[in-house]
Short mmCIF file of C-alpha atoms and ligand atoms in Angstrom, two decimals:
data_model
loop_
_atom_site.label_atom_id
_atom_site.label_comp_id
_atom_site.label_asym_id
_atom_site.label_seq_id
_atom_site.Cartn_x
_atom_site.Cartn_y
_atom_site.Cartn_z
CA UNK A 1 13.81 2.83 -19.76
CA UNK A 2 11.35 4.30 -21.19
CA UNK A 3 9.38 7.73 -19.67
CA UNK A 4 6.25 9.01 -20.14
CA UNK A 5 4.35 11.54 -18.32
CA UNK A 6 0.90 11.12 -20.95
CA UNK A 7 -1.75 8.76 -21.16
CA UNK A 8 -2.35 8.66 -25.01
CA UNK A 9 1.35 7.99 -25.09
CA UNK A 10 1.65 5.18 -23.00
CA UNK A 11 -1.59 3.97 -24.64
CA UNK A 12 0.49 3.89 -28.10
CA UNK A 13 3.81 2.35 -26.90
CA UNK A 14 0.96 -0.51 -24.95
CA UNK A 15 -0.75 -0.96 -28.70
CA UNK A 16 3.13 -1.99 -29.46
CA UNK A 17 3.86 -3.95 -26.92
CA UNK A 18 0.31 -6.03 -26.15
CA UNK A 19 0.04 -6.60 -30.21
CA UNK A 20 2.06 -9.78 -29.60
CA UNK A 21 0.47 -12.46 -27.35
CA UNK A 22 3.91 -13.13 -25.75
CA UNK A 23 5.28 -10.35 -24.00
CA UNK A 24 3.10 -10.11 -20.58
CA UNK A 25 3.18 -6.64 -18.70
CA UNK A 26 3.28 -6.60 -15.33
CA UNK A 27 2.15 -2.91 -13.44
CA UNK A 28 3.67 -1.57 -10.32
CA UNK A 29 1.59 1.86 -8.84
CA UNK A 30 3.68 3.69 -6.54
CA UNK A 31 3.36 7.26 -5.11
CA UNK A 32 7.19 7.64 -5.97
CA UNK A 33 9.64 8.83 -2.73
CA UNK A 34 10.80 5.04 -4.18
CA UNK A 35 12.76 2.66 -1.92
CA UNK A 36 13.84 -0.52 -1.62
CA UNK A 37 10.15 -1.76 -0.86
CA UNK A 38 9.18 -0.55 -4.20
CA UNK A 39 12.17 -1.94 -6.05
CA UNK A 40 12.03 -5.46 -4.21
CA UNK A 41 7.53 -5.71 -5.92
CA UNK A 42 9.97 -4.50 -9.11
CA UNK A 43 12.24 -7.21 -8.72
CA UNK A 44 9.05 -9.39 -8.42
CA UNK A 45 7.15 -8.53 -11.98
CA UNK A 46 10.54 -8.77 -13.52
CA UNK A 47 11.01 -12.54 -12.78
CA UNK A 48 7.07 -12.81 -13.82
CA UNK A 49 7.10 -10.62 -17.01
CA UNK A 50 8.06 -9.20 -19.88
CA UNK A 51 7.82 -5.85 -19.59
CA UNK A 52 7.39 -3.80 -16.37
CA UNK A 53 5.64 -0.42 -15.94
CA UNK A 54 6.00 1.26 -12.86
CA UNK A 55 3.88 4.30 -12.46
CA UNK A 56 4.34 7.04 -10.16
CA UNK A 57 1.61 9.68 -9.12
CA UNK A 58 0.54 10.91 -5.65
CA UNK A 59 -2.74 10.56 -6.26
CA UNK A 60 -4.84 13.50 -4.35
CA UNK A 61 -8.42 11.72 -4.41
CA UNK A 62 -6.94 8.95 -1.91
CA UNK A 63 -5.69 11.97 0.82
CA UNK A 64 -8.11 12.48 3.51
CA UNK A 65 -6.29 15.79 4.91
CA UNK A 66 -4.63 18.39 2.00
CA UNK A 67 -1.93 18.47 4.85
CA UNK A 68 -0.28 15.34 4.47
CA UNK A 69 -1.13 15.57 0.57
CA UNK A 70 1.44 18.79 0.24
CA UNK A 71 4.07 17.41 2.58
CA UNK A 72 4.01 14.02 1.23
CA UNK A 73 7.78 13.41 0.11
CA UNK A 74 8.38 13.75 -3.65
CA UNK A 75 11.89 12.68 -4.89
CA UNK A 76 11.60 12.22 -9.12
CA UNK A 77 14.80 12.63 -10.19
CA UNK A 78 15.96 9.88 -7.80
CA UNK A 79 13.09 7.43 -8.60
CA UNK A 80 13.64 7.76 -12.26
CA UNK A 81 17.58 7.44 -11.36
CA UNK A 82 16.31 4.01 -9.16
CA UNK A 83 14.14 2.83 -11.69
CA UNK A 84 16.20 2.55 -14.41
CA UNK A 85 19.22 1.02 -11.98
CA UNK A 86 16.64 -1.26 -11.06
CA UNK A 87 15.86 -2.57 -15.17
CA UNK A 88 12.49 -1.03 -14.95
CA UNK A 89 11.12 -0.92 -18.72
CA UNK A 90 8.50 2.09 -18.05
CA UNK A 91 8.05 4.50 -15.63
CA UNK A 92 4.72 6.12 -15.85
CA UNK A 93 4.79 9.73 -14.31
CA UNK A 94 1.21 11.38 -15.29
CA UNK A 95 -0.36 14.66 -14.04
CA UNK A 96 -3.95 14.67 -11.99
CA UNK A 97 -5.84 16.67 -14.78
CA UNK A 98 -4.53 14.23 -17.26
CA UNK A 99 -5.43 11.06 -14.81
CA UNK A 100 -8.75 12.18 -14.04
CA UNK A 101 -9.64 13.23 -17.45
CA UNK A 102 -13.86 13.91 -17.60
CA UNK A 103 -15.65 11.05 -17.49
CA UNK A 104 -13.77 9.23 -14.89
CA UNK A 105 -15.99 7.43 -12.73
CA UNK A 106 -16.87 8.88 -8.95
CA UNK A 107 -15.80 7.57 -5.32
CA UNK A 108 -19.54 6.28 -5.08
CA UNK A 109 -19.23 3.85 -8.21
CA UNK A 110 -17.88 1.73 -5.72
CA UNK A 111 -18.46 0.07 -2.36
CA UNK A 112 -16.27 -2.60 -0.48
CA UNK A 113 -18.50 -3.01 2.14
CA UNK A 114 -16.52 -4.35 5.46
CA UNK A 115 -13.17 -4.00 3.96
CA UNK A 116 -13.15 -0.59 3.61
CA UNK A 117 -15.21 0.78 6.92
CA UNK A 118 -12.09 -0.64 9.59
CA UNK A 119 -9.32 0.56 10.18
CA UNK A 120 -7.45 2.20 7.81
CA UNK A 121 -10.92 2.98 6.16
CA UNK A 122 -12.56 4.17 9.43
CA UNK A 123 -9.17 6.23 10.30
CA UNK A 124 -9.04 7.45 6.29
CA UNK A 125 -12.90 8.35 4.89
CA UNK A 126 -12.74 7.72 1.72
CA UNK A 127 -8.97 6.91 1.34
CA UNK A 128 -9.80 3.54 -0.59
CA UNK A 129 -12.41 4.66 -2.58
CA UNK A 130 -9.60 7.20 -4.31
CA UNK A 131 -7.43 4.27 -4.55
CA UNK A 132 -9.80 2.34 -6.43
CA UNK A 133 -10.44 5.24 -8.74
CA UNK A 134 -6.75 5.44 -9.40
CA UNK A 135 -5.95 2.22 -10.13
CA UNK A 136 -9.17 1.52 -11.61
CA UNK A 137 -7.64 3.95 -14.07
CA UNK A 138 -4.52 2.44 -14.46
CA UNK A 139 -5.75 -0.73 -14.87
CA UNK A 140 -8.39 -0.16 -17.96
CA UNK A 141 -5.18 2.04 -19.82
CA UNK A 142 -2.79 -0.56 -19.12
CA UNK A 143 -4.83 -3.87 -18.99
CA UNK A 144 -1.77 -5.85 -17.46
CA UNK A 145 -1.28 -9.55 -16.80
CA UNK A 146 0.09 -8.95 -13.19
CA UNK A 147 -0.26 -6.45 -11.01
CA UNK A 148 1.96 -5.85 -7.78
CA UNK A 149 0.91 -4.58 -4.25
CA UNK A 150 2.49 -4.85 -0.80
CA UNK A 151 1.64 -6.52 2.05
CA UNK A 152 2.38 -3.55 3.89
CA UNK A 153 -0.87 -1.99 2.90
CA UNK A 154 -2.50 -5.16 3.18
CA UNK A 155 -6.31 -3.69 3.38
CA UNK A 156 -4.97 -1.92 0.52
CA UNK A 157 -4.14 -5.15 -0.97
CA UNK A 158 -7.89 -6.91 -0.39
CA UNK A 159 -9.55 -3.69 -1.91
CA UNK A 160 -7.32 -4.31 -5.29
CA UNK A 161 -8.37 -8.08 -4.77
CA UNK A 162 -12.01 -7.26 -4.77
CA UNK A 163 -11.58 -4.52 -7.12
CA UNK A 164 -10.04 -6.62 -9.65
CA UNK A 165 -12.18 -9.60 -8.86
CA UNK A 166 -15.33 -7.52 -10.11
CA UNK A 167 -13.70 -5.11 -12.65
CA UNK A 168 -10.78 -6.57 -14.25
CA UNK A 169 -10.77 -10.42 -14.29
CA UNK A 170 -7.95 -10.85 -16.23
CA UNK A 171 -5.40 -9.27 -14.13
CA UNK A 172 -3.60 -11.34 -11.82
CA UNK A 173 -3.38 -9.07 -8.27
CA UNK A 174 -0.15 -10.27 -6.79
CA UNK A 175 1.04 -9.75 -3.07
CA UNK A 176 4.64 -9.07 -2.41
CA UNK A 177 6.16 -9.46 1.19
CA UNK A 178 6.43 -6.47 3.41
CA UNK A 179 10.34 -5.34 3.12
CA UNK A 180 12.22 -3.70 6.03
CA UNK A 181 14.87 -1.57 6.98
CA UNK A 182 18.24 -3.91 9.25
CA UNK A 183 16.05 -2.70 12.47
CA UNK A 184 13.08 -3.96 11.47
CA UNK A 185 10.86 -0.92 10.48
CA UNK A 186 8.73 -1.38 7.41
CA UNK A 187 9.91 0.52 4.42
CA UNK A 188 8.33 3.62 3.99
CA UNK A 189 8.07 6.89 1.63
CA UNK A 190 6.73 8.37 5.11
CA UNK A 191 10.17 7.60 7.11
CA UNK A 192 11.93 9.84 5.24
CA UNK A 193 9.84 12.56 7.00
CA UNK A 194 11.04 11.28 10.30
CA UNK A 195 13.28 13.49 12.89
CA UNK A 196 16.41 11.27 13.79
CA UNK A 197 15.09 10.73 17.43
CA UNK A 198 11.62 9.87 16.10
CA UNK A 199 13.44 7.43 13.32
CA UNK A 200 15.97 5.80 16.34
CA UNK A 201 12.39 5.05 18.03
CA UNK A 202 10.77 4.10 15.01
CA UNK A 203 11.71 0.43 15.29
CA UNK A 204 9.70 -0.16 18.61
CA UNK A 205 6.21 -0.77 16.39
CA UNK A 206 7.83 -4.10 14.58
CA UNK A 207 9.20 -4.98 17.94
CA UNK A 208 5.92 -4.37 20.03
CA UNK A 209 4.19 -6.32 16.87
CA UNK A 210 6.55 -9.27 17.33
CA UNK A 211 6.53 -9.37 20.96
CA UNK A 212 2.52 -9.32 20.52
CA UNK A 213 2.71 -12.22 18.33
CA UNK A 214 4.43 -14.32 20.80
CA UNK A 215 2.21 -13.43 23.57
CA UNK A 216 -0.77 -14.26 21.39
CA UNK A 217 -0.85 -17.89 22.65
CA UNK A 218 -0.98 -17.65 26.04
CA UNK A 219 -3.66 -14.69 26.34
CA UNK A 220 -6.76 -13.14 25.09
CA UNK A 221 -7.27 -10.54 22.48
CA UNK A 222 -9.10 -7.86 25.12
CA UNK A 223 -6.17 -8.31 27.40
CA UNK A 224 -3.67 -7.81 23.98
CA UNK A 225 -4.53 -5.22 23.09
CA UNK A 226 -4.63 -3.22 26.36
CA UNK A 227 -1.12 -4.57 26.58
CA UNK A 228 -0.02 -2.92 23.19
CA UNK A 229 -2.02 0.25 24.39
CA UNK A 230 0.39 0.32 27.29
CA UNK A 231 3.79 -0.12 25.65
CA UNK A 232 3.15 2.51 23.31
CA UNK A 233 2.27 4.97 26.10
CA UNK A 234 5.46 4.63 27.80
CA UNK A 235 7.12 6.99 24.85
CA UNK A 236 4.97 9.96 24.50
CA UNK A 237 5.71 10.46 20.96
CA UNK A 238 3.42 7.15 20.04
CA UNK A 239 0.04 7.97 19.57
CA UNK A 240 -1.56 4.98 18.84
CA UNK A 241 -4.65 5.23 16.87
CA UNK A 242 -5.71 1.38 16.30
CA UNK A 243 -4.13 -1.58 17.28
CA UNK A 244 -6.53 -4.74 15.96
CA UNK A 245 -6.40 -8.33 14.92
CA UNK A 246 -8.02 -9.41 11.66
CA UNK A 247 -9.35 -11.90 9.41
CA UNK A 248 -6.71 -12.39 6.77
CA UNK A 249 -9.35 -13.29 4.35
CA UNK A 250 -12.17 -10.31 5.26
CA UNK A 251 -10.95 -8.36 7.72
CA UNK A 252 -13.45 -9.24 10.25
CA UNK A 253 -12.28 -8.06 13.84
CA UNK A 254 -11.44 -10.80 15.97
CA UNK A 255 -12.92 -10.99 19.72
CA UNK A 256 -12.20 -14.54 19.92
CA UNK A 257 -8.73 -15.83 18.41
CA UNK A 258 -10.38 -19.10 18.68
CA UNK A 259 -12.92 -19.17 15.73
CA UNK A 260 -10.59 -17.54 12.61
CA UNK A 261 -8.07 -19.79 11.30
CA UNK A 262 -5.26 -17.07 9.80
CA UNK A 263 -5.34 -13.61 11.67
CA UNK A 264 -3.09 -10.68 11.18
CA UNK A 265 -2.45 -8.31 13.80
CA UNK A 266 -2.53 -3.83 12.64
CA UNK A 267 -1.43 -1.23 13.91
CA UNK A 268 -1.26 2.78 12.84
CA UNK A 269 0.48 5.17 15.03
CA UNK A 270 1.77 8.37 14.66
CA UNK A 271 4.93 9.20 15.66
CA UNK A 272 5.31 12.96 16.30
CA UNK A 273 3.46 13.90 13.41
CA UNK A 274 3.92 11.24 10.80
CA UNK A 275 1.35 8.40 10.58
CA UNK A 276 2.76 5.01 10.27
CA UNK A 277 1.35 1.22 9.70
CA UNK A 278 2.66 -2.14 10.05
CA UNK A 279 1.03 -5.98 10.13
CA UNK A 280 2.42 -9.01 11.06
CA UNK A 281 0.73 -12.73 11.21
CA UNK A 282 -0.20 -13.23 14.23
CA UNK A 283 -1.57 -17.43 14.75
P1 AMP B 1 3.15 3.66 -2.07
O1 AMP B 1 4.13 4.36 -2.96
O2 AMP B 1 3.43 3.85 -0.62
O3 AMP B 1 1.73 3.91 -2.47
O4 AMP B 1 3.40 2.11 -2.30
C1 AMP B 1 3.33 1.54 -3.59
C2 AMP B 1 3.32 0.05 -3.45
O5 AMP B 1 4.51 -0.38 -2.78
C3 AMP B 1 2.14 -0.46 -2.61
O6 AMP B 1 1.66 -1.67 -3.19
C4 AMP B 1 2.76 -0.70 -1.27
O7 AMP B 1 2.09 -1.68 -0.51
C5 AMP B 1 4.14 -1.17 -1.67
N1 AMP B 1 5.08 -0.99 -0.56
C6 AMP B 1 5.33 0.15 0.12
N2 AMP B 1 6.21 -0.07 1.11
C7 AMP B 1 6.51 -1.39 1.06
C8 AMP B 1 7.34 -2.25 1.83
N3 AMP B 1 8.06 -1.80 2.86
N4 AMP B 1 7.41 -3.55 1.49
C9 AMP B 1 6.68 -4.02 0.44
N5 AMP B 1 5.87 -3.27 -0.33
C10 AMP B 1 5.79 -1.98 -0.01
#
């Protein structure tokens, strides 16, 4: 495996490799603290491409609050360790000033509209529009065939969509299935910030999700969602800062589970101090 920490360098090894028509690249953007999550979108591009860059840079125009910026877990020596276990061909591992270089384009370049004003958006101002600068970035240096984004971050994942749909044509934007720990929590670089108690508890969002999922049939969304509001209150180190059910396609909140034909139910909640998100299909 291959690492490089500059631009113009990874441009040169890309003149290499994207000189012959054959060998498809497939791109990866992670904010390192890599686990299994990461490695299974890896294990993804692999089966897709030739070669596989997997870049890793916490990117500090997508923090909202410098707080969670500085604590934000940073591991390097063990993702470089996992990523070459894993058969990774790349690993990209910039700096900011050498990311946003001078004429990199501003937050207000772009706009999203719905997709980015709920949830995670409303919660986050201007959390998306820093990772559309990023990747917007990564995207024009690296021009790959496929790129690879979880489900976890599934607003995430329509931003890239529309992103890509306007900006970069050419680059298939593919979703990879939201991987878990054997108790159900989503993978997370945030769970290794966790206190043992809060990661025992930590399970209970997945489980309130699934439980919510099977209620969904026999009850309306109003009444849901006041039920979620109440489990989460029985532990008071929840704090639950949205709980909604979506439009898979645009995100539109759903009053009536009767008029959207695929909706996913999200949820953010903080537990103690770290701020954690989940989805699951929910009709
Ligand atoms: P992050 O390093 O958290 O920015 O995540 C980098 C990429 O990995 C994003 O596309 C995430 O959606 C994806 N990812 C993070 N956690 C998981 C998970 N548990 N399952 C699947 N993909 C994930």
């Amino acid at each position: 495996m291959k690492i490089i920490k500059e631009r113009k360098i990874l441009q040169l090894e890309l003149n290499n490799i994207q000189k012959d028509d054959s060998n498809s690249v497939g791109f990866i953007p992670t904010m390192g603290a890599l686990h299994k999550g990461h490695i299974s979108l890896l294990e993804k591009a692999k089966t897709q491409n030739k070669i596989n860059i997997v870049s890793i840079f916490v990117n500090p125009t997508q923090f909202n609050n410098s707080n969670d910026l500085v604590n934000y877990p940073r591991t390097i020596e063990e993702d470089i360790d996992k990523l070459e276990k894993a058969g990774c061909d790349i690993a990209f591992i910039p700096e900011a000033k050498d990311v946003y270089q001078e004429n990199t384009i501003i937050k207000d370049d772009f706009n999203f509209g719905h997709i980015e004003n709920v949830m995670e958006g409303k919660y986050r101002k201007g959390h998306f529009r820093g990772v559309a600068m990023v990747v917007n970035i990564f995207f024009e240096l690296i021009k790959p065939n496929r790129a690879y984004f979880g489900m976890k971050d599934y607003q995430q994942l329509l931003i890239i969509k529309s992103l890509a749909h306007e900006f970069h044509p050419n680059i298939e934007i593919i979703p990879c299935n939201i991987f878990r720990e054997n108790d159900g929590l989503a993978m997370s670089s945030r769970n290794t910030l966790l206190t043992n108690v809060q990661r025992e508890k930590a399970p209970l969002i997945y489980e309130i999700l699934k439980k919510a999922k099977n209620k969904f049939k026999g009850i309306e969304i109003d009444e849901l969602k006041e039920w979620v509001n109440k489990e989460f209150k029985k532990d008071a180190d929840f704090n639950l800062e949205y709980f909604e059910i979506a439009d898979s396609d645009n995100l539109i909140l759903a009053e009536n589970k009767h008029t959207h034909k695929s909706l996913i139910a999200f949820v953010a909640v903080n537990l103690g101090k770290i701020r954690l998100i989940d989805n699951i299909p929910i009709n």
